[in-house]
């Protein structure tokens, strides 16, 4: 599916850029269903990282540095780490260094509105809310279920379907991870699904529903069609396959 998207595109480079923008969700169907991720699809993902190379150094976390490069670094980490779960790409040459983590937990409500800003930031990291991924961002989510619930409720009240869907996705991931939630997620998810916020919120809602219905807690097995080893040194040298 991914490779076909690139091959049929009028502008293949733009199609590869779309893979980078979509992030780990390129691999989501395989992660959520324990299905095989075809070698041609994995090669397309790898090619997206050769045509559009990674930065040489990891950006600092905000507020030390700007938020956008830091978010992009986490998205890239999630994409390559997810790819390593579903395909034979578990090589240091294919892994981006894990960026600096966010705050260990959301600011307490008593300290002001920092929890709201934090929940919006976490919403922009929602592509990391997938089985097979774990790290400081996930630890922060585990420590802040109440703040994420508040963030989802706030987004619904503001009719911000995109933010609501992304935060609900984190809440669904927490439920799949065994973390108790301070609200009933099903009705909230159904309400946001009716808000019709566009394709991206629809994807986040679909993933959240999958996590609630049949959470996947184990990494998928690598199957036939894994990434050929010949691609690994090419990526490390920064050449296009």
CSV table of N, CA and C in Angstrom, one decimal, residues 32 61 79 102 171 181 204 213 219 230 237:
chain,number,residue,atom,x,y,z
A,32,UNK,N,-1.2,-2.8,14.8
A,32,UNK,CA,-2.5,-3.0,15.4
A,32,UNK,C,-3.2,-4.3,15.2
A,61,UNK,N,14.7,19.8,23.8
A,61,UNK,CA,13.2,19.9,24.1
A,61,UNK,C,12.8,21.3,24.4
A,79,UNK,N,8.5,6.6,13.7
A,79,UNK,CA,8.4,5.9,12.4
A,79,UNK,C,9.5,4.8,12.3
A,102,UNK,N,9.8,15.0,27.1
A,102,UNK,CA,9.0,16.2,27.6
A,102,UNK,C,9.1,16.2,29.2
A,171,UNK,N,-5.5,8.5,25.4
A,171,UNK,CA,-6.3,7.9,26.5
A,171,UNK,C,-6.6,6.4,26.1
A,181,UNK,N,-8.5,5.1,33.8
A,181,UNK,CA,-8.9,6.5,33.3
A,181,UNK,C,-9.9,7.1,34.2
A,204,UNK,N,-7.2,9.1,13.7
A,204,UNK,CA,-6.9,9.0,15.1
A,204,UNK,C,-8.0,8.3,15.8
A,213,UNK,N,-11.0,-1.8,21.4
A,213,UNK,CA,-11.7,-3.0,21.1
A,213,UNK,C,-10.8,-4.2,21.2
A,219,UNK,N,4.6,-7.1,20.5
A,219,UNK,CA,5.1,-6.6,19.2
A,219,UNK,C,4.8,-7.7,18.1
A,230,UNK,N,20.5,-5.5,2.3
A,230,UNK,CA,21.3,-4.7,1.4
A,230,UNK,C,21.0,-3.2,1.5
A,237,UNK,N,24.8,5.4,4.6
A,237,UNK,CA,25.6,6.3,3.8
A,237,UNK,C,24.8,7.4,3.1
